[in-house]
Each structure stands twice: as C-alpha cells, then as structure tokens.
mmCIF file of C-alpha atoms in Angstrom:
data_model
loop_
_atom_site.group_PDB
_atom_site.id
_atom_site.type_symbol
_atom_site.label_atom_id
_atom_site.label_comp_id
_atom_site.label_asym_id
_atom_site.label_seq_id
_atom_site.Cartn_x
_atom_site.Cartn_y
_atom_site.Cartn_z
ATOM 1 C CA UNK A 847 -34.368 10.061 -32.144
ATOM 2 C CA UNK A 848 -35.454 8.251 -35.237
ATOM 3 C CA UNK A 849 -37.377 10.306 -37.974
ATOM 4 C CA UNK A 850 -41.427 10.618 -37.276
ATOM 5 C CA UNK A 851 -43.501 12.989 -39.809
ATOM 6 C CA UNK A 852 -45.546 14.942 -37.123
ATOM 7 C CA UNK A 853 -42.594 15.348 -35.189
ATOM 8 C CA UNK A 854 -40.504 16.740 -38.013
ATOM 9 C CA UNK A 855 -43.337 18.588 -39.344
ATOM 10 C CA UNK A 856 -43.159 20.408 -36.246
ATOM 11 C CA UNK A 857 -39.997 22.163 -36.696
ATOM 12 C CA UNK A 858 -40.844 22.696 -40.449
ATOM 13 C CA UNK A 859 -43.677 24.489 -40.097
ATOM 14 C CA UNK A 860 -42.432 26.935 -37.437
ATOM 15 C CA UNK A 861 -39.040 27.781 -39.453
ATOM 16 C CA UNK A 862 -40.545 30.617 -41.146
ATOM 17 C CA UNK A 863 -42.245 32.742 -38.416
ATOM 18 C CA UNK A 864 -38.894 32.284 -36.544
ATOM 19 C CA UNK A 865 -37.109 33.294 -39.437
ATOM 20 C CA UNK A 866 -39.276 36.209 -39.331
ATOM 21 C CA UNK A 867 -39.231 36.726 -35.703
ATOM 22 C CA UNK A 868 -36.036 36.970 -36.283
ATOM 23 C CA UNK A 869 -35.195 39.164 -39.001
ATOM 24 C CA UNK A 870 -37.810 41.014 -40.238
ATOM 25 C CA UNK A 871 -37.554 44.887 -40.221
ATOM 26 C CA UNK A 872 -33.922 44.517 -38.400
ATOM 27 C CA UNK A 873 -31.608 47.174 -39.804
ATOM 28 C CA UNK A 874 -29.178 46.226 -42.539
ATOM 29 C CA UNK A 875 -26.205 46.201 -40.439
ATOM 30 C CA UNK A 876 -27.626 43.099 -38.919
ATOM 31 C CA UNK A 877 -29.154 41.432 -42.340
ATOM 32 C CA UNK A 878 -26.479 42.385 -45.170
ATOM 33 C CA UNK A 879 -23.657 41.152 -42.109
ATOM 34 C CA UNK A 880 -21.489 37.964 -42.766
ATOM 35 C CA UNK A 881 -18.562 36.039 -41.846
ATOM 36 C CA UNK A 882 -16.077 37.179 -43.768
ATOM 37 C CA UNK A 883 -15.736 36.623 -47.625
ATOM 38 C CA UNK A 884 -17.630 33.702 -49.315
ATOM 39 C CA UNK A 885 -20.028 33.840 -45.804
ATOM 40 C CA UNK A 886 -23.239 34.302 -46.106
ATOM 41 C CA UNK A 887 -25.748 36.940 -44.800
ATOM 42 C CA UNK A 888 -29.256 36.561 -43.241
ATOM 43 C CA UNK A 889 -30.234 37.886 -46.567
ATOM 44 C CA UNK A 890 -28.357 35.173 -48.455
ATOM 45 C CA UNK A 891 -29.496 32.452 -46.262
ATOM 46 C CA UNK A 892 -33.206 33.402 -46.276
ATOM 47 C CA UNK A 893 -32.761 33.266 -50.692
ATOM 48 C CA UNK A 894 -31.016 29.691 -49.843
ATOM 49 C CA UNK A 895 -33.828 28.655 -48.153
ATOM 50 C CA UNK A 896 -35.862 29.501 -50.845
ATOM 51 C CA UNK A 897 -34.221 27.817 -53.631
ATOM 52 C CA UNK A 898 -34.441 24.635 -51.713
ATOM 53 C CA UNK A 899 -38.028 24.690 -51.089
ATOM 54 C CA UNK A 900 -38.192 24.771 -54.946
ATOM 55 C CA UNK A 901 -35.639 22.408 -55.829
ATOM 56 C CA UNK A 902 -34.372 20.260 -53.073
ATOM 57 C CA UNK A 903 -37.196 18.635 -50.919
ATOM 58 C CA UNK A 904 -39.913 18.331 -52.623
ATOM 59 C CA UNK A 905 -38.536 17.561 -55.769
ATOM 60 C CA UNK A 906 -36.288 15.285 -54.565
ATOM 61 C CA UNK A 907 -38.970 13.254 -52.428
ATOM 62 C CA UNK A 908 -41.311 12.960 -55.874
ATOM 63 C CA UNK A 909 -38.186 11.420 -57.452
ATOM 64 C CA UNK A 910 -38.462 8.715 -54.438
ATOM 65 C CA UNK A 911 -41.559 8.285 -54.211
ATOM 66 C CA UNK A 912 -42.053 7.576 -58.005
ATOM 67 C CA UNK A 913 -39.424 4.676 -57.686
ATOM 68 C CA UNK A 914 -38.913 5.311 -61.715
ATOM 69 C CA UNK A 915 -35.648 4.145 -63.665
ATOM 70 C CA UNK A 916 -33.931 7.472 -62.562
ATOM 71 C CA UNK A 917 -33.757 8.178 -58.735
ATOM 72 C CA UNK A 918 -30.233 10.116 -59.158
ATOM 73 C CA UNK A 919 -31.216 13.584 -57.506
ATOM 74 C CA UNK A 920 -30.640 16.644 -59.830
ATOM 75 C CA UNK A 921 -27.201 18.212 -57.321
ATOM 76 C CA UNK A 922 -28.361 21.603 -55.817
ATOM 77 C CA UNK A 923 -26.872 24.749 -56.691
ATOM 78 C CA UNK A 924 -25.605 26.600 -53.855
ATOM 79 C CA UNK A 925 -25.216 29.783 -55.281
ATOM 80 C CA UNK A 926 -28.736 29.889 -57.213
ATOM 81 C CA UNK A 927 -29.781 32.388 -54.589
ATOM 82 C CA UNK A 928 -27.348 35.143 -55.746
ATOM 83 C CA UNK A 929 -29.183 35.013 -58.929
ATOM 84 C CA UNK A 930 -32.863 34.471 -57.639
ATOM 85 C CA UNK A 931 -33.010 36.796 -54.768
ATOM 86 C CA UNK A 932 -31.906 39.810 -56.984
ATOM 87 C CA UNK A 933 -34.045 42.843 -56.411
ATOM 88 C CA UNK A 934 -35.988 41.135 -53.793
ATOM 89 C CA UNK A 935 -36.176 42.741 -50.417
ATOM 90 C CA UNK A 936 -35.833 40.466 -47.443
ATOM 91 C CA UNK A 937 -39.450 40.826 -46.318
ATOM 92 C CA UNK A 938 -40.427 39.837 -49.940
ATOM 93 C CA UNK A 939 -37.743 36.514 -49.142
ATOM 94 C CA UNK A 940 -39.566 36.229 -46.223
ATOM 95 C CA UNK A 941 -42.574 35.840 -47.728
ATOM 96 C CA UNK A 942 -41.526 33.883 -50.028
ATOM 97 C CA UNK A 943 -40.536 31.283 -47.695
ATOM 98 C CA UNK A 944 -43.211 31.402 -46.233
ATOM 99 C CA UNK A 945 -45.462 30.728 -48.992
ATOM 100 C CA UNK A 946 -43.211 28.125 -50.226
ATOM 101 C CA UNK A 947 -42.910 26.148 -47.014
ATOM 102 C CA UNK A 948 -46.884 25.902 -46.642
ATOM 103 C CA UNK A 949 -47.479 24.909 -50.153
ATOM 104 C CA UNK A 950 -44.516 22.526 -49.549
ATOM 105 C CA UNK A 951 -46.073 20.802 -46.185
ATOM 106 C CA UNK A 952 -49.372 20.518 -47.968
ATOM 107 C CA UNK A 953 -47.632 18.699 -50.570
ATOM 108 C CA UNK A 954 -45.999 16.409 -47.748
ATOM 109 C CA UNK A 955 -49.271 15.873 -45.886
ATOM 110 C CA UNK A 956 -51.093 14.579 -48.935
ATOM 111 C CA UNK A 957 -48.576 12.046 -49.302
ATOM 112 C CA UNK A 958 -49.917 10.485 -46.268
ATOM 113 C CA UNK A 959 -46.604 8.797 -46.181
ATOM 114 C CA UNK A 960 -46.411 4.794 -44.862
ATOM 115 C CA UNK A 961 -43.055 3.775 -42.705
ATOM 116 C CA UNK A 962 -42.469 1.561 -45.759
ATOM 117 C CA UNK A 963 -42.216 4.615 -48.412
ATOM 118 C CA UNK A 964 -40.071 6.553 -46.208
ATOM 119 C CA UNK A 965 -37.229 3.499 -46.587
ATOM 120 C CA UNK A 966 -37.529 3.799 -50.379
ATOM 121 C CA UNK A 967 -33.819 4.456 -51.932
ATOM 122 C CA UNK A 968 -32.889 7.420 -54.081
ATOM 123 C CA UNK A 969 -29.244 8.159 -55.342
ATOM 124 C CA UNK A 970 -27.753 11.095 -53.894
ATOM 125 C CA UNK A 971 -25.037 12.521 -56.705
ATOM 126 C CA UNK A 972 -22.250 13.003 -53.681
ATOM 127 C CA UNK A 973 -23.495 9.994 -50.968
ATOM 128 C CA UNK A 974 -25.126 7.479 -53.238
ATOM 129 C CA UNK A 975 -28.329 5.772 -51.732
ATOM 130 C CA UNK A 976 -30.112 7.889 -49.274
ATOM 131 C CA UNK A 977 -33.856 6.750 -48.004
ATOM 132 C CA UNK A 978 -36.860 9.057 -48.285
ATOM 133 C CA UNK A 979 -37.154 9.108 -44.090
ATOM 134 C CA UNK A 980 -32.843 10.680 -44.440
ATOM 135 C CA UNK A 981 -34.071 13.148 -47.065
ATOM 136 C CA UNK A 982 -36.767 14.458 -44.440
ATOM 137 C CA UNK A 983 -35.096 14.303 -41.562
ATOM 138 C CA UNK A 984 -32.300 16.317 -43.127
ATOM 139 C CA UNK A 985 -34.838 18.997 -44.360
ATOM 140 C CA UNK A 986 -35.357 19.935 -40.529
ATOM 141 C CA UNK A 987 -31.854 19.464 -39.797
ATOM 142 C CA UNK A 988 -30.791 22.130 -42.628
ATOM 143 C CA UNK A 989 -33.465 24.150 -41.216
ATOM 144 C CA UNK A 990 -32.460 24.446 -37.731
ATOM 145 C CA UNK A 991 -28.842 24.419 -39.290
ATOM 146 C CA UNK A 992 -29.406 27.511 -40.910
ATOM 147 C CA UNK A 993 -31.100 29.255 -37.653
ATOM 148 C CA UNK A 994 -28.292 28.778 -35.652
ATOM 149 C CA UNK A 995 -25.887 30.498 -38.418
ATOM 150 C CA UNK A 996 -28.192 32.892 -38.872
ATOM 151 C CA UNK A 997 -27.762 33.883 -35.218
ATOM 152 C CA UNK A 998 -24.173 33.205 -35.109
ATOM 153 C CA UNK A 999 -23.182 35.699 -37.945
ATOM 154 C CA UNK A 1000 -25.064 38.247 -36.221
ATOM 155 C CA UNK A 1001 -23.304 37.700 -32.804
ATOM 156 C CA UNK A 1002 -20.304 37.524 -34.613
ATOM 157 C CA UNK A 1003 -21.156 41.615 -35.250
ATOM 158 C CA UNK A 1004 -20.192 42.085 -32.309
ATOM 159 C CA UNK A 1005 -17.287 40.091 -31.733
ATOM 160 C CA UNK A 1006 -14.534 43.293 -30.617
ATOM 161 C CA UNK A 1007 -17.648 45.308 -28.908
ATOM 162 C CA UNK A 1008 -17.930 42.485 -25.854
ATOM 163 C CA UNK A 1009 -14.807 42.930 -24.627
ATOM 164 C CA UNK A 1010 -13.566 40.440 -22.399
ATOM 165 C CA UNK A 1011 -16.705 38.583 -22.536
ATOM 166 C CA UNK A 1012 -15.426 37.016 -25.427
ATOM 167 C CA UNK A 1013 -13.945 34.250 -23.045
ATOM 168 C CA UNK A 1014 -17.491 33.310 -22.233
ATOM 169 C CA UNK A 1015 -19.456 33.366 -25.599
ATOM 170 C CA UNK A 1016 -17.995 30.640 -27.980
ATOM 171 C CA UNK A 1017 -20.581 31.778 -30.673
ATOM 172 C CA UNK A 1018 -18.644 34.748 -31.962
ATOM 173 C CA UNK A 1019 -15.327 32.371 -32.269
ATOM 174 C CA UNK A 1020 -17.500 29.563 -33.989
ATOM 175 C CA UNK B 287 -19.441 46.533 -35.662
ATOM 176 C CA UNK B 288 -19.377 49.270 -32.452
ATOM 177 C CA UNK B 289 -22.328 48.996 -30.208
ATOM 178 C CA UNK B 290 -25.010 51.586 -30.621
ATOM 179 C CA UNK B 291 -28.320 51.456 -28.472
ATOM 180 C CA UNK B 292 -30.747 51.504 -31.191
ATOM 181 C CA UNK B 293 -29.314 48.644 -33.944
ATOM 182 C CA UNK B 294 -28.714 46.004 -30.306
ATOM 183 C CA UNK B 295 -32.331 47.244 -29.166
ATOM 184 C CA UNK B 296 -33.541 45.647 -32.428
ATOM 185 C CA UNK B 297 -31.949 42.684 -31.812
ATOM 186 C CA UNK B 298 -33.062 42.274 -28.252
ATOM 187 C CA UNK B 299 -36.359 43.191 -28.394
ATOM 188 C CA UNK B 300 -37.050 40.195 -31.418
ATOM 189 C CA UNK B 301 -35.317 37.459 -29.005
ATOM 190 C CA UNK B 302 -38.572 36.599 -27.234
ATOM 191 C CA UNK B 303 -40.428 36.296 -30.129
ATOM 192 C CA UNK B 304 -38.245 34.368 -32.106
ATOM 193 C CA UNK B 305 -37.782 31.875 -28.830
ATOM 194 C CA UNK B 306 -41.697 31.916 -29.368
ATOM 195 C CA UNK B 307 -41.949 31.196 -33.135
ATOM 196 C CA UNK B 308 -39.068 28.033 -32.799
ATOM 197 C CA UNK B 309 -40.693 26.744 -29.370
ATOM 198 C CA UNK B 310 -43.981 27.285 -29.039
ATOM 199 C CA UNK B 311 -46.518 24.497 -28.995
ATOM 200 C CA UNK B 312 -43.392 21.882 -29.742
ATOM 201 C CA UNK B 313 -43.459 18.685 -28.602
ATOM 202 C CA UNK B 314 -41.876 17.785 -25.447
ATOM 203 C CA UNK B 315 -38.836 15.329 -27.633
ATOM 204 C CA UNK B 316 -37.607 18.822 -28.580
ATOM 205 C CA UNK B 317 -38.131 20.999 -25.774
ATOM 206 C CA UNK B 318 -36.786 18.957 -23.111
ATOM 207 C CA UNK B 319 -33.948 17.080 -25.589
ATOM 208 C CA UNK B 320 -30.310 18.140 -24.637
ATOM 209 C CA UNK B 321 -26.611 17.504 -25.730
ATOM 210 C CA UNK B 322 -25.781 14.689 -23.063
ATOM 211 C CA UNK B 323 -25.115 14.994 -18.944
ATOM 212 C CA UNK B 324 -24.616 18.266 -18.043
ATOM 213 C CA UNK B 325 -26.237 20.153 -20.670
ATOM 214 C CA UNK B 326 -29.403 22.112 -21.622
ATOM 215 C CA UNK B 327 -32.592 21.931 -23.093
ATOM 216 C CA UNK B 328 -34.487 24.509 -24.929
ATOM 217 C CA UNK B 329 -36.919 24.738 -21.419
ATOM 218 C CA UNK B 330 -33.532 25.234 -19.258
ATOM 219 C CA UNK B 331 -32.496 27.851 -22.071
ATOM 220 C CA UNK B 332 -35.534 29.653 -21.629
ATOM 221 C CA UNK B 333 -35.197 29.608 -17.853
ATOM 222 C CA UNK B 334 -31.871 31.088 -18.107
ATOM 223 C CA UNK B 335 -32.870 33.578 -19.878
ATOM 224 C CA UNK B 336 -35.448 34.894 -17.364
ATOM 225 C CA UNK B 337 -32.889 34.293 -15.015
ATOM 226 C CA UNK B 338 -30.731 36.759 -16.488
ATOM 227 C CA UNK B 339 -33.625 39.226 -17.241
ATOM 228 C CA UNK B 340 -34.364 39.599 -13.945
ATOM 229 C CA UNK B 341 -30.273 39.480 -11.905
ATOM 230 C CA UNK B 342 -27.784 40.298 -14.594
ATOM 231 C CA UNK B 343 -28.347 42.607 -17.709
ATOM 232 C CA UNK B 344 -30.380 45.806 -15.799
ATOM 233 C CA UNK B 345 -28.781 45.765 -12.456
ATOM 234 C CA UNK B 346 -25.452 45.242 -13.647
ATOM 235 C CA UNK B 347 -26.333 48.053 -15.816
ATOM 236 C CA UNK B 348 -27.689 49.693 -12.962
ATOM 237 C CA UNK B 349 -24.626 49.425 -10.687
ATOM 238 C CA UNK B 350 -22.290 50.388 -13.195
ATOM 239 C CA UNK B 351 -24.615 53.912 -13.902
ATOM 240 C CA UNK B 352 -24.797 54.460 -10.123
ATOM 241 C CA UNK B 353 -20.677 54.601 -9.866
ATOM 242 C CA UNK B 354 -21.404 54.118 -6.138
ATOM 243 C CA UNK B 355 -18.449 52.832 -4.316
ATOM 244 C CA UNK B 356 -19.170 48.916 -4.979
ATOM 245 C CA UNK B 357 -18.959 48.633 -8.458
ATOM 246 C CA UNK B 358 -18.047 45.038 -8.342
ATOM 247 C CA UNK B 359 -21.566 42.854 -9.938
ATOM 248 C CA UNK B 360 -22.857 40.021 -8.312
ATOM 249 C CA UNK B 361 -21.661 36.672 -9.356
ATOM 250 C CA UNK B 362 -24.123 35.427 -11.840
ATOM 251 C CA UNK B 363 -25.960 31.982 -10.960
ATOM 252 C CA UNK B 364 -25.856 29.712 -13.768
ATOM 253 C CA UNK B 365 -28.191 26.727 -12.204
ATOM 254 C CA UNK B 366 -30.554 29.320 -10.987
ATOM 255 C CA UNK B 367 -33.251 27.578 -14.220
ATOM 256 C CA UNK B 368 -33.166 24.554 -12.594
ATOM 257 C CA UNK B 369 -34.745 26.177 -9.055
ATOM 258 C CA UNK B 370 -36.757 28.653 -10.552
ATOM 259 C CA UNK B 371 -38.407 27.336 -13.372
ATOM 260 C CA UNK B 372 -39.593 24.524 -11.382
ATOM 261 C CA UNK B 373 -43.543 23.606 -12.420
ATOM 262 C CA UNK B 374 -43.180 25.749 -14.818
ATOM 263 C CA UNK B 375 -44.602 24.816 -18.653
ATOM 264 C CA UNK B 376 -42.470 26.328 -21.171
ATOM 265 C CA UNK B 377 -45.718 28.763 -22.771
ATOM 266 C CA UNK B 378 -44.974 30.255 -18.857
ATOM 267 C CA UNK B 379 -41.404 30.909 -19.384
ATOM 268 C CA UNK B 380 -41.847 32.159 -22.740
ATOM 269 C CA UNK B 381 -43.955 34.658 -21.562
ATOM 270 C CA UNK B 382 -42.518 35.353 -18.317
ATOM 271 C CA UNK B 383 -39.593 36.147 -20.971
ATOM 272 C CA UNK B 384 -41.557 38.583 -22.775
ATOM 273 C CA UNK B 385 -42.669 39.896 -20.000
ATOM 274 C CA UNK B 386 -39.427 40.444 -18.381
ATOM 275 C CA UNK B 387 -37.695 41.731 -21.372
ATOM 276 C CA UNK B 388 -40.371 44.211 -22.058
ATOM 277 C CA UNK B 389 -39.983 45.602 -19.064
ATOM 278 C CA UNK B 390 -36.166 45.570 -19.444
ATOM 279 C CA UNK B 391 -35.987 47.197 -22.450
ATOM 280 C CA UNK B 392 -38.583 49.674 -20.744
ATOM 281 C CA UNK B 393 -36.038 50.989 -18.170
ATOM 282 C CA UNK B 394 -33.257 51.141 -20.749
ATOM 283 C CA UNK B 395 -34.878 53.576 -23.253
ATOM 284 C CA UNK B 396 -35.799 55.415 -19.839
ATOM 285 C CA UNK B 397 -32.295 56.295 -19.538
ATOM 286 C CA UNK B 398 -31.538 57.922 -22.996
ATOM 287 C CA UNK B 399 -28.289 56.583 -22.188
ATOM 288 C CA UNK B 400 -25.324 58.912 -23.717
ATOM 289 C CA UNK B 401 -21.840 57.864 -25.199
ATOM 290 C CA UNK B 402 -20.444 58.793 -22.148
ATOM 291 C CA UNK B 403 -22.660 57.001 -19.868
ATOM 292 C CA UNK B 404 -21.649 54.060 -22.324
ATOM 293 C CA UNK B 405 -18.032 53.836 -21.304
ATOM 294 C CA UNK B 406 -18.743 53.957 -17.391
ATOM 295 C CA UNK B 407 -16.939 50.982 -15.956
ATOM 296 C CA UNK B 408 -18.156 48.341 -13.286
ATOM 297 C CA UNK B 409 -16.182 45.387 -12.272
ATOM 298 C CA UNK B 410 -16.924 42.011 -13.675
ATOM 299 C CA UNK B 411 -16.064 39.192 -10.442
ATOM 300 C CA UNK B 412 -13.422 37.073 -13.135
ATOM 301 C CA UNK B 413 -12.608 39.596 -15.822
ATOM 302 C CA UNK B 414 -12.069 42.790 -14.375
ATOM 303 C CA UNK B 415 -13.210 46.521 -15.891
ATOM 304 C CA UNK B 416 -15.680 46.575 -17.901
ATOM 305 C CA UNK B 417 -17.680 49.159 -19.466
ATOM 306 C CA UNK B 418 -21.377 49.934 -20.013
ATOM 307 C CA UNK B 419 -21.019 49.287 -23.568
ATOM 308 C CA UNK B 420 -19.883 45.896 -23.400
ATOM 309 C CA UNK B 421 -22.105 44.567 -20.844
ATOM 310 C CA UNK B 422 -25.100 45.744 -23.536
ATOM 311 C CA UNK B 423 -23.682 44.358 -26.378
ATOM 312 C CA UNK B 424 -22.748 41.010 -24.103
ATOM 313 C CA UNK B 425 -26.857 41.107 -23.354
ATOM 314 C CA UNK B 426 -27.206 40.931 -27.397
ATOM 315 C CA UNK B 427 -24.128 38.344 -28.016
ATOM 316 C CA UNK B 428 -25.988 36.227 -25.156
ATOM 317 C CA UNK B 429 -29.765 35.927 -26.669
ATOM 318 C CA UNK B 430 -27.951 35.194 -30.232
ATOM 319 C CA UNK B 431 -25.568 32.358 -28.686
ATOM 320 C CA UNK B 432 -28.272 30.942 -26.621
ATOM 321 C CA UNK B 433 -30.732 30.921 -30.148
ATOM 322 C CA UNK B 434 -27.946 29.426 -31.860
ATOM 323 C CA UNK B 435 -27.581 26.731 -29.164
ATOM 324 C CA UNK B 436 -31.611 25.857 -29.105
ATOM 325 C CA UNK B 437 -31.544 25.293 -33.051
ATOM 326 C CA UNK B 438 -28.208 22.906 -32.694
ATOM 327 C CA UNK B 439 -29.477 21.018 -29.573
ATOM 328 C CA UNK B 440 -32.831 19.908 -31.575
ATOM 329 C CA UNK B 441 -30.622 19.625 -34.475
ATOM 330 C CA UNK B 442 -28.443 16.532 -32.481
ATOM 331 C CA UNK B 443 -31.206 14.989 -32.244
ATOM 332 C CA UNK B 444 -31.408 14.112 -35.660
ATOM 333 C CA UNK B 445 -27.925 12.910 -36.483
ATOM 334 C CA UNK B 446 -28.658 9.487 -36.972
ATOM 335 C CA UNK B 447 -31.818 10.032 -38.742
ATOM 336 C CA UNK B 448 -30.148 11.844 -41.610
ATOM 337 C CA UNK B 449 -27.096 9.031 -42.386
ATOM 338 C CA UNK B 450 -24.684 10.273 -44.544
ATOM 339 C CA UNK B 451 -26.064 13.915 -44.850
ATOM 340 C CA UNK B 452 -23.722 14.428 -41.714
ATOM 341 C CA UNK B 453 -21.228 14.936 -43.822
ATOM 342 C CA UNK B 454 -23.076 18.459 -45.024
ATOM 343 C CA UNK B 455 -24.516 19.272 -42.140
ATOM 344 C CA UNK B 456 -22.059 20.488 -39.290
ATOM 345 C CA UNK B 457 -24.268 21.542 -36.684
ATOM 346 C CA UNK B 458 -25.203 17.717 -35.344
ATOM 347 C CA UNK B 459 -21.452 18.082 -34.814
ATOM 348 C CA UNK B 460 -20.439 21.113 -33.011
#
C-alpha cells in the first residue's frame, strides 16, 4: 500500500487510546516486565514514544519541508527516555503521549501536505536520502511496531506458566 | 512470572478495549489487509477471538473443574471466523467481543477459583495433561499474541512505503 495522509493518520491518532487501553492501571508486574537485559518495558517504550513525538517526526518533517541548506536529520537518541521519563508515572507517560500526539497531528494537518511535498528529500544520518511520504509512513510503522512489542514482552511473562502451549504461541519465543 | 488470577484478569479484561482503541472506525485497507494466502486480517482476528470466547477458554475450564470422566476438550476450530462472522461489520464483532468476554470473565470470578482448583488437569487432544493454570494463562498468552499479530499485519502493509527504514523496523519482517 503506498503512503496516503488520512489513511496513516488513522493509525496515528488511535495509538494512544490503545496504548492506554492497553496499559493503563495494569499492575507493575505487567508494565516494569521486559525481555531480558537491555529490553525494554511498557514503561520504557511508552517514554520512547514520547521522546519521538518531540524530536523525531515533527522535527524532522519541518527540516523537509523547509528544503533549507541543511536537511541532515539531528540522529535520535534511543536512550533519552531513561533520562526524561524519570519520576514520571506511566499514566503521567500516558498522558503525555497523548497530548503530544494531538498537538503533533494538528501540526501535520495544517501542513495540508501536496503529493509533491511528500517526495521532498531529507538526509537521514544512517540511510542518506529519505522522502517526506518514508518519514510518515515510518511514523505509523514505529507505532504499530512498538504495539506489537509491547504485547509481546508481556506474553513473554508468561512464557514457563503455558506449559505445553508453548508449541502453539510463537509470541513468547519471538 | 507464575500465573495468579488477579494480575491475568487485568490483562484479559483490557483486550477488548484495546482491540477497540487500534480498530475501531479504521478504514477497511487495514481491517481487512492480511500477510498473503492463508492468513488473517484484523476482522478474522476479531472473529477468532469470539470464537474462542464462546468454545474454548470457559468450557475447557469448565470440563477440567467438573473432573467428570471425559476430561479430554473438544478440538478447537480454527476456521470457525470465517462461518461465523459472516455479515458481520467489525463494530459487531468488537462488541460481540466485549460482550462475550464480559460475561467470561463474569463466570470466572464466580468461581473464586483456589490454588488447588488451579492445578486440576484436563486433557488437551495433541498435547496431553494439562492443568487449570495453564489453560488461563494460555487465554492471556492468546489475546497478547493475537494483539501483537493485528499491529504487525497493518504494519506489512507499509513496507514499501517506508524504503530504507526497513532496515530499523523489524516488524514488516517477521
């Protein structure tokens, strides 16, 4: 399927209330759980999410759009969230996202983006030229990324408490 | 993790809403998008799902608390979406899913189930003994691999809209 804004808008703006659906006021067992070390939580991915909306999508697209001498995107920390999330509560994450995300899609609609902007170049530090239609597409891709690993590190929770049904639920072996 | 009744009651009674939050009011390119032949959309997820609220997870449960002399469960139908969802919108099957699992959870917390009760055994048709226990914690393994699966099928079909972001983005691959 090739990128279209209302259709990708679609997913974006539900990726919070599912995010909530899905976490909010679960016990800590469930939130604080990860993979293994260096694996992320629900918690950690929720604080993720969050530094993206502020540095990664938006951001990013302005740099495109403004087709100025410098279209090499700023590279995104990936651990920013240990840092910002400190002393936050999930809910307050959730929130956060939440807030973020709206203010974010209001940005995007006011864009009233053309099929020609979203094939204008910027320089991505790791792939090199990337268009502006990529970079969106990708933000929905990283959301529903992020979803399913949310749900896999929980299953994963239970990994030695299924038994035998192990054999039919590739999720907690993923 | 060991399975306890309360912390995979909180997971099981969020799975209809969070099918809800990612689903609802989506266009059909999402709903009804799947992996290749052979494999499911979101709308034949959700099917399955009711499916299994209404012939695996409580009478299986029920059999194996009953310790009658046929302890053996009944062979669960894995095309049984494709019959019974038939004319179906999704909004019906999402709430026919709430509906279902309300009820479900309804007759579980009926039971104050006890540890012991939790290690009764009933016979799984390919895998033999298996206890109370894991047959509940299977029920929450299930509605996390099957959320896991809805994000990554929409997420496929995106992997040639996002080019070279493949690379960071593993679920258009799995």
């Amino acid at each position: 399927m090739n990128f279209d804004l209302s259709t990708g808008v679609s997913i974006l703006e539900r990726t919070p209330s599912t995010f909530r659906a899905m976490l909010d006021g679960l016990p800590p067992v469930w939130t604080d759980a990860n993979e293994g070390p260096d694996t992320w939580s629900p918690y950690v991915i929720v604080g993720h999410l969050n530094h993206a909306e502020r540095t990664d999508w938006i951001p990013r697209a302005k740099l495109i759009l403004d087709q100025g001498p410098q279209r090499r995107f700023t590279p995104f920390d990936r651990e920013a969230q240990f840092r910002e999330s400190e002393g936050k509560s999930l809910v307050e994450l959730l929130d956060e996202f939440a807030f973020l995300r709206a203010e974010n899609l209001g940005t995007l609609a006011g864009w009233k983006l053309t099929d020609a902007q979203l094939s204008l170049e910027g320089e991505h530090p790791a792939f090199g030229l990337v268009t502006l239609g990529q970079l969106l597409s990708t933000w929905v891709v990283h959301d529903l990324g992020h979803i399913a690993q949310t749900a896999r590190v929980m299953a994963k929770q239970y990994r030695s408490a299924i038994g035998t049904w192990r054999a039919y639920l590739p999720v907690v072996d993923r």
